[in-house]
Short mmCIF file of C-alpha atoms in Angstrom, two decimals:
data_model
loop_
_atom_site.label_atom_id
_atom_site.label_comp_id
_atom_site.label_asym_id
_atom_site.label_seq_id
_atom_site.Cartn_x
_atom_site.Cartn_y
_atom_site.Cartn_z
CA MET X 1300 -34.59 -35.35 5.85
CA LYS X 1301 -31.96 -38.08 5.62
CA VAL X 1302 -28.38 -37.40 6.71
CA LEU X 1303 -25.14 -39.04 5.62
CA LEU X 1304 -22.70 -38.98 8.56
CA TYR X 1305 -19.39 -39.45 6.80
CA SER X 1306 -16.07 -40.22 8.47
CA GLU X 1307 -12.90 -41.83 7.16
CA ASN X 1308 -10.86 -44.53 8.90
CA MET X 1309 -13.26 -45.14 11.76
CA ARG X 1310 -11.26 -48.19 12.83
CA PHE X 1311 -8.39 -45.86 13.73
CA ILE X 1312 -10.33 -42.97 15.28
CA LYS X 1313 -13.05 -44.84 17.15
CA VAL X 1314 -11.07 -44.78 20.44
CA SER X 1315 -10.41 -41.03 20.20
CA GLY X 1316 -12.52 -38.04 21.13
CA LEU X 1317 -13.43 -37.70 17.46
CA GLY X 1318 -14.75 -41.24 17.44
CA ARG X 1319 -16.82 -40.48 20.52
CA ALA X 1320 -18.18 -37.31 18.89
CA ILE X 1321 -19.32 -39.25 15.83
CA MET X 1322 -21.04 -41.82 18.03
CA HIS X 1323 -22.81 -38.96 19.83
CA GLN X 1324 -24.04 -37.56 16.52
CA LYS X 1325 -25.62 -40.88 15.64
CA GLN X 1326 -27.28 -41.11 19.03
CA ALA X 1327 -28.54 -37.52 18.85
CA LEU X 1328 -30.10 -37.97 15.43
CA SER X 1329 -31.67 -41.29 16.41
CA GLU X 1330 -33.28 -39.68 19.45
CA CYS X 1331 -34.71 -36.93 17.23
CA GLY X 1332 -36.07 -39.44 14.76
CA ILE X 1333 -33.82 -38.25 11.93
CA GLU X 1334 -32.94 -40.97 9.43
CA HIS X 1335 -29.21 -41.28 8.91
CA THR X 1336 -26.60 -43.52 7.35
CA ASP X 1337 -22.82 -43.76 7.27
CA LYS X 1338 -22.73 -45.29 3.77
CA PRO X 1339 -22.40 -42.85 0.85
CA SER X 1340 -23.84 -45.52 -1.45
CA ASP X 1341 -27.18 -45.46 0.38
CA ASP X 1342 -29.95 -43.72 -1.51
CA GLY X 1343 -31.97 -40.69 -0.60
CA TRP X 1344 -29.75 -38.67 1.72
CA ASP X 1345 -30.23 -34.90 1.55
CA VAL X 1346 -27.40 -33.62 3.74
CA VAL X 1347 -23.84 -34.88 4.21
CA HIS X 1348 -22.25 -34.19 7.59
CA ILE X 1349 -18.48 -34.69 7.20
CA ASN X 1350 -16.28 -35.25 10.26
CA THR X 1351 -12.86 -35.89 8.71
CA TYR X 1352 -10.56 -34.11 6.26
CA GLY X 1353 -8.87 -36.81 4.21
CA LEU X 1354 -8.97 -37.19 0.43
CA ASN X 1355 -12.15 -39.25 0.51
CA SER X 1356 -13.88 -36.60 2.62
CA ARG X 1357 -13.00 -33.95 0.05
CA ARG X 1358 -14.27 -36.18 -2.73
CA ILE X 1359 -17.58 -36.77 -0.95
CA ALA X 1360 -18.01 -33.04 -0.29
CA LYS X 1361 -17.30 -32.06 -3.90
CA LYS X 1362 -19.56 -34.78 -5.27
CA ALA X 1363 -22.40 -33.71 -2.96
CA ARG X 1364 -22.01 -30.06 -4.00
CA LYS X 1365 -22.19 -31.01 -7.69
CA LYS X 1366 -25.44 -32.85 -6.99
CA GLY X 1367 -26.80 -29.80 -5.20
CA LYS X 1368 -26.94 -31.53 -1.82
CA ALA X 1369 -26.21 -29.68 1.40
CA VAL X 1370 -22.72 -30.08 2.89
CA VAL X 1371 -22.05 -29.62 6.60
CA TYR X 1372 -18.35 -29.72 7.46
CA HIS X 1373 -17.52 -30.43 11.12
CA ALA X 1374 -14.38 -28.59 12.20
CA HIS X 1375 -13.06 -30.85 14.94
CA SER X 1376 -9.45 -29.83 14.33
CA THR X 1377 -7.50 -26.58 14.25
CA LYS X 1378 -3.88 -25.71 13.64
CA GLU X 1379 -3.59 -24.98 17.36
CA ASP X 1380 -4.65 -28.44 18.52
CA PHE X 1381 -2.65 -30.14 15.74
CA MET X 1382 0.57 -28.73 17.15
CA ASP X 1383 2.44 -30.60 19.89
CA SER X 1384 0.78 -33.85 18.94
CA PHE X 1385 2.44 -36.34 16.59
CA ILE X 1386 5.95 -36.57 15.15
CA GLY X 1387 6.46 -33.61 12.80
CA SER X 1388 3.18 -31.92 13.68
CA ASN X 1389 4.76 -28.56 14.47
CA MET X 1390 6.79 -28.61 11.27
CA PHE X 1391 3.71 -29.23 9.14
CA ALA X 1392 1.24 -27.10 11.15
CA GLY X 1393 1.12 -24.36 8.50
CA VAL X 1394 0.41 -26.84 5.70
CA PHE X 1395 -2.17 -28.57 7.89
CA LYS X 1396 -3.95 -25.26 8.47
CA LYS X 1397 -4.17 -24.55 4.73
CA TRP X 1398 -5.51 -28.05 4.12
CA ILE X 1399 -8.24 -27.99 6.73
CA VAL X 1400 -9.34 -24.49 5.70
CA SER X 1401 -9.70 -25.72 2.11
CA CYS X 1402 -11.74 -28.67 3.39
CA TYR X 1403 -13.96 -26.65 5.70
CA ASN X 1404 -14.69 -24.17 2.91
CA LEU X 1405 -16.33 -27.01 0.95
CA GLY X 1406 -19.17 -26.89 3.46
CA ASP X 1407 -22.29 -24.81 2.97
CA VAL X 1408 -22.01 -24.36 6.72
CA ILE X 1409 -19.45 -25.37 9.33
CA ILE X 1410 -19.94 -26.85 12.81
CA THR X 1411 -17.33 -26.55 15.53
CA PRO X 1412 -17.70 -27.54 19.20
CA THR X 1413 -17.24 -24.20 21.02
CA GLU X 1414 -17.30 -20.46 20.60
CA TYR X 1415 -13.53 -20.57 21.19
CA SER X 1416 -12.86 -22.87 18.23
CA LYS X 1417 -15.31 -20.81 16.16
CA SER X 1418 -13.21 -17.72 16.87
CA LEU X 1419 -10.09 -19.57 15.67
CA LEU X 1420 -11.76 -20.49 12.38
CA GLU X 1421 -12.94 -16.93 11.86
CA GLY X 1422 -9.36 -15.85 12.49
CA TYR X 1423 -8.30 -18.10 9.60
CA GLY X 1424 -10.44 -15.95 7.31
CA ILE X 1425 -13.28 -18.46 6.90
CA THR X 1426 -16.47 -16.58 6.04
CA LYS X 1427 -18.92 -19.50 5.75
CA PRO X 1428 -21.64 -19.62 8.45
CA ILE X 1429 -20.10 -21.28 11.52
CA PHE X 1430 -22.19 -22.82 14.30
CA ALA X 1431 -20.87 -23.73 17.74
CA VAL X 1432 -22.53 -27.04 18.71
CA SER X 1433 -21.17 -29.08 21.60
CA ASN X 1434 -20.12 -32.67 20.97
CA GLY X 1435 -22.44 -33.49 23.85
CA VAL X 1436 -22.42 -35.99 26.67
CA ARG X 1437 -24.76 -38.75 27.84
CA LEU X 1438 -25.75 -37.44 31.26
CA ASP X 1439 -27.73 -40.50 32.33
CA PHE X 1440 -24.88 -42.87 31.38
CA PHE X 1441 -22.38 -41.09 33.65
CA LYS X 1442 -24.62 -41.04 36.70
CA LYS X 1443 -22.70 -42.58 39.62
CA ARG X 1444 -23.61 -45.97 41.05
CA ALA X 1445 -22.82 -46.83 44.65
CA ALA X 1446 -20.53 -49.69 43.59
CA ASP X 1447 -18.48 -47.73 41.03
CA ARG X 1448 -15.77 -46.51 43.41
CA GLU X 1449 -15.13 -49.91 44.93
CA GLU X 1450 -15.09 -51.70 41.57
CA PHE X 1451 -12.67 -49.19 40.06
CA ARG X 1452 -10.25 -49.41 42.98
CA LYS X 1453 -10.40 -53.18 43.18
CA LYS X 1454 -9.63 -53.56 39.46
CA PHE X 1455 -6.57 -51.31 39.58
CA GLY X 1456 -5.28 -52.37 42.98
CA TYR X 1457 -6.05 -49.21 44.96
CA SER X 1458 -7.25 -49.24 48.54
CA ASP X 1459 -10.15 -47.11 49.72
CA SER X 1460 -7.71 -44.81 51.51
CA ASP X 1461 -5.41 -44.28 48.50
CA LYS X 1462 -5.56 -40.77 47.06
CA VAL X 1463 -6.13 -41.37 43.36
CA VAL X 1464 -5.74 -38.78 40.58
CA ILE X 1465 -6.86 -39.65 37.05
CA ALA X 1466 -6.47 -38.10 33.61
CA VAL X 1467 -7.85 -39.18 30.24
CA GLY X 1468 -6.50 -38.58 26.76
CA LEU X 1469 -4.11 -39.53 23.99
CA TYR X 1470 -0.38 -39.72 24.68
CA LEU X 1471 0.38 -36.23 23.39
CA ARG X 1472 2.44 -33.32 24.69
CA ARG X 1473 -0.57 -31.12 24.01
CA LYS X 1474 -2.72 -33.26 26.30
CA GLY X 1475 -0.33 -32.65 29.20
CA VAL X 1476 1.09 -36.15 29.51
CA LEU X 1477 4.54 -34.76 30.42
CA ASP X 1478 2.98 -32.60 33.12
CA PHE X 1479 1.11 -35.61 34.47
CA VAL X 1480 4.34 -37.56 34.90
CA GLU X 1481 6.01 -34.59 36.61
CA LEU X 1482 3.09 -34.28 39.02
CA ALA X 1483 3.36 -37.98 39.87
CA LYS X 1484 7.07 -37.49 40.63
CA ALA X 1485 6.33 -34.46 42.81
CA MET X 1486 3.47 -36.15 44.74
CA PRO X 1487 4.63 -39.67 45.69
CA ASP X 1488 1.89 -39.98 48.31
CA TYR X 1489 -0.77 -39.81 45.58
CA LYS X 1490 -1.61 -42.43 42.95
CA PHE X 1491 -1.71 -41.21 39.34
CA ILE X 1492 -3.43 -43.17 36.57
CA TRP X 1493 -3.81 -42.13 32.91
CA PHE X 1494 -6.47 -43.63 30.65
CA GLY X 1495 -6.21 -43.59 26.86
CA LYS X 1496 -3.35 -44.36 24.51
CA THR X 1497 -1.66 -43.54 21.23
CA PRO X 1498 0.59 -45.81 19.13
CA LEU X 1499 4.02 -44.90 20.47
CA PHE X 1500 5.69 -44.94 17.05
CA THR X 1501 3.60 -41.86 16.12
CA VAL X 1502 4.77 -39.62 19.00
CA PRO X 1503 8.13 -37.97 19.79
CA HIS X 1504 10.79 -39.71 21.86
CA GLU X 1505 10.12 -37.62 24.97
CA ILE X 1506 6.51 -38.83 25.03
CA ARG X 1507 7.52 -42.47 24.57
CA LYS X 1508 10.01 -42.05 27.39
CA ALA X 1509 7.42 -40.42 29.67
CA VAL X 1510 4.87 -43.19 29.11
CA LYS X 1511 7.50 -45.78 30.03
CA THR X 1512 8.40 -43.98 33.29
CA LYS X 1513 8.65 -46.42 36.19
CA LEU X 1514 7.14 -45.02 39.38
CA ASP X 1515 5.33 -46.90 42.13
CA ASN X 1516 2.52 -44.32 42.07
CA LEU X 1517 2.14 -43.96 38.27
CA CYS X 1518 0.12 -46.12 35.90
CA PHE X 1519 -0.67 -45.79 32.21
CA ALA X 1520 -3.74 -47.99 31.93
CA GLY X 1521 -4.30 -47.65 28.18
CA TYR X 1522 -7.70 -47.48 26.53
CA VAL X 1523 -10.65 -48.76 28.55
CA GLN X 1524 -14.30 -49.14 27.59
CA PRO X 1525 -16.73 -46.34 28.60
CA ASP X 1526 -18.18 -48.48 31.41
CA GLU X 1527 -14.76 -48.75 33.04
CA LEU X 1528 -13.99 -45.08 32.48
CA LYS X 1529 -17.26 -44.13 34.13
CA LYS X 1530 -16.19 -46.05 37.23
CA ALA X 1531 -12.83 -44.25 37.23
CA TYR X 1532 -14.53 -40.84 37.18
CA ALA X 1533 -16.72 -41.98 40.07
CA GLY X 1534 -13.91 -43.60 42.04
CA CYS X 1535 -11.13 -41.05 41.83
CA ASP X 1536 -10.30 -38.37 44.38
CA ALA X 1537 -9.44 -35.88 41.64
CA TYR X 1538 -9.78 -35.74 37.88
CA ILE X 1539 -7.30 -33.42 36.19
CA PHE X 1540 -7.15 -32.20 32.60
CA PRO X 1541 -3.68 -30.70 32.08
CA THR X 1542 -4.24 -30.20 28.34
CA HIS X 1543 -2.66 -27.14 26.73
CA GLU X 1544 -5.13 -26.83 23.83
CA GLU X 1545 -8.59 -28.17 22.98
CA THR X 1546 -11.55 -27.46 20.74
CA GLU X 1547 -13.85 -28.76 23.52
CA GLY X 1548 -12.65 -31.92 25.28
CA ILE X 1549 -15.35 -34.60 25.52
CA VAL X 1550 -13.59 -36.23 28.46
CA LEU X 1551 -14.09 -33.03 30.45
CA LEU X 1552 -17.83 -33.13 29.72
CA GLU X 1553 -17.86 -36.74 30.91
CA ALA X 1554 -15.99 -35.93 34.12
CA LEU X 1555 -18.33 -33.07 34.98
CA ALA X 1556 -21.35 -35.24 34.15
CA SER X 1557 -19.93 -37.81 36.60
CA LYS X 1558 -19.54 -35.11 39.27
CA ALA X 1559 -15.85 -35.96 39.51
CA PRO X 1560 -13.73 -33.50 41.59
CA ALA X 1561 -12.21 -31.68 38.62
CA ILE X 1562 -9.18 -29.45 38.07
CA ILE X 1563 -8.48 -28.26 34.55
CA ARG X 1564 -5.84 -26.09 32.93
CA ASP X 1565 -6.79 -22.43 32.69
CA ILE X 1566 -6.83 -22.03 28.90
CA PRO X 1567 -9.10 -20.07 26.51
CA ALA X 1568 -10.87 -23.22 25.30
CA PHE X 1569 -12.42 -23.58 28.77
CA SER X 1570 -13.56 -19.98 29.14
CA TRP X 1571 -17.18 -21.21 28.97
CA LEU X 1572 -16.67 -22.67 32.45
CA LYS X 1573 -16.93 -20.22 35.34
CA ASP X 1574 -14.59 -20.20 38.33
CA ASN X 1575 -17.37 -21.48 40.59
CA GLU X 1576 -18.05 -24.45 38.28
CA VAL X 1577 -14.60 -26.05 38.14
CA TYR X 1578 -11.14 -25.42 39.54
CA LYS X 1579 -8.55 -24.11 37.09
CA ALA X 1580 -4.77 -24.31 37.36
CA LYS X 1581 -2.17 -22.29 35.49
CA ASP X 1582 0.88 -24.56 35.86
CA ASN X 1583 2.13 -27.71 37.60
CA GLU X 1584 2.67 -25.94 40.91
CA ASP X 1585 -0.90 -24.69 40.80
CA PHE X 1586 -2.17 -28.19 39.90
CA LYS X 1587 -0.19 -29.64 42.79
CA HIS X 1588 -1.58 -27.13 45.27
CA LYS X 1589 -5.18 -27.51 44.10
CA ILE X 1590 -5.05 -31.32 44.00
CA ARG X 1591 -3.94 -31.45 47.64
CA ALA X 1592 -6.39 -28.78 48.76
CA LEU X 1593 -9.34 -30.42 46.98
CA VAL X 1594 -8.57 -33.96 48.15
CA GLU X 1595 -7.88 -32.83 51.74
CA GLY X 1596 -11.14 -30.88 51.87
CA GLU X 1597 -9.52 -27.45 52.09
CA LEU X 1598 -11.36 -26.47 48.89
CA PRO X 1599 -15.12 -27.01 48.67
CA SER X 1600 -16.53 -29.39 46.09
CA LEU X 1601 -17.79 -27.77 42.89
CA ALA X 1602 -19.18 -31.03 41.55
CA ASP X 1603 -22.83 -29.96 41.51
CA ASN X 1604 -21.97 -26.69 39.80
CA GLY X 1605 -19.85 -28.52 37.24
CA TYR X 1606 -22.72 -30.89 36.52
CA ASN X 1607 -25.08 -27.97 36.01
CA ALA X 1608 -22.58 -26.44 33.57
CA VAL X 1609 -22.92 -29.44 31.23
CA SER X 1610 -26.63 -30.09 31.79
CA ASP X 1611 -27.47 -28.25 28.55
CA LYS X 1612 -25.03 -30.44 26.60
CA ASP X 1613 -26.95 -33.68 26.98
CA ILE X 1614 -27.12 -35.62 23.72
CA SER X 1615 -30.91 -35.43 23.85
CA LEU X 1616 -30.61 -31.66 23.35
CA ILE X 1617 -27.84 -31.72 20.73
CA GLY X 1618 -29.99 -33.39 18.07
CA SER X 1619 -32.33 -30.41 17.68
CA GLN X 1620 -29.32 -28.11 17.29
CA LEU X 1621 -27.93 -30.33 14.54
CA ILE X 1622 -31.28 -30.30 12.75
CA ASN X 1623 -31.27 -26.49 12.76
CA VAL X 1624 -27.79 -26.51 11.24
CA TYR X 1625 -28.83 -29.01 8.56
CA GLN X 1626 -31.84 -26.89 7.64
CA THR X 1627 -29.61 -23.83 7.36
CA ALA X 1628 -27.19 -25.81 5.19
CA GLN X 1629 -30.01 -26.75 2.84
CA LYS X 1630 -31.00 -23.09 2.49
CA GLU X 1631 -27.39 -22.12 1.83
CA ALA X 1632 -27.06 -24.89 -0.76
CA GLU X 1633 -30.16 -23.58 -2.53
CA LYS X 1634 -28.71 -20.08 -2.56
CA ASN X 1635 -25.44 -21.38 -3.97
CA LYS X 1636 -27.28 -23.26 -6.73
CA LYS X 1637 -29.20 -20.13 -7.75
CA SER X 1638 -26.11 -17.94 -7.74
CA ALA X 1639 -24.26 -20.47 -9.89
CA LYS X 1640 -26.90 -20.27 -12.64
#
């Protein structure tokens, strides 16, 4: 079996969670010994695994179907996580939903990261086989080194005694960037640093204003390479994920793999995590209370439990799941060819 991993505009998405997911797919298939390419012009591929939903992605899917090749469409996006993102996203959410449904239905089968996002797709009326396959995480990469904490704090000017809270994500309302700024204002004795960025011309004014907030204890560090992010997970006193909607959230998998002290928003997307595996907060007041309690040692660490919760999502295990999906897609494609005759 040879797989075409197709994605549009990688130069734009490579610093996003989607870009990380695509990289993980390549690593997973390589570890399983499955030949793959990202060039449609390459010969001999049997299955196309599509990660994006632009015009070229539709063209590739339709062309593959005409040739009788198996099409796997990866549903990374939903209407719910499109909303509260870029300028005009709420206005066009209905149109966006219709578009992605039409794209996903070009697949013989569909992959989505979690049972939660699978339930959303089923709610859209999609009847194609849908498989929940995690985007995965490289457990060995995120293992802490003794020097990580010191190197992280030295680079960003924090002392060993500073109480440092980190978050990771794009500059989007949905990701909780406004909440992060409000928490920094409410907790001046803590240092808040956000990793990740989005071109500011693509987001609403309130987000641009929030990112430019001037506080002594608030830093927007922009995008950093995975090596630096790993040190931040290891060197923080608390990692928070104030997102309001996700399909999975690769950064959360990374934080748990790093055994970072984690507090996440209590939303349906994270229902796969039990209360004894990670702390969950319902609003800013709850985040504030839990940050203080966790950092001050009033709440016990759940780091080991959180790590165990993602231990079955290692990239080395994801490859075999993808192969099973590809094999199912090939069977479905064969059925479709016979029914079309």
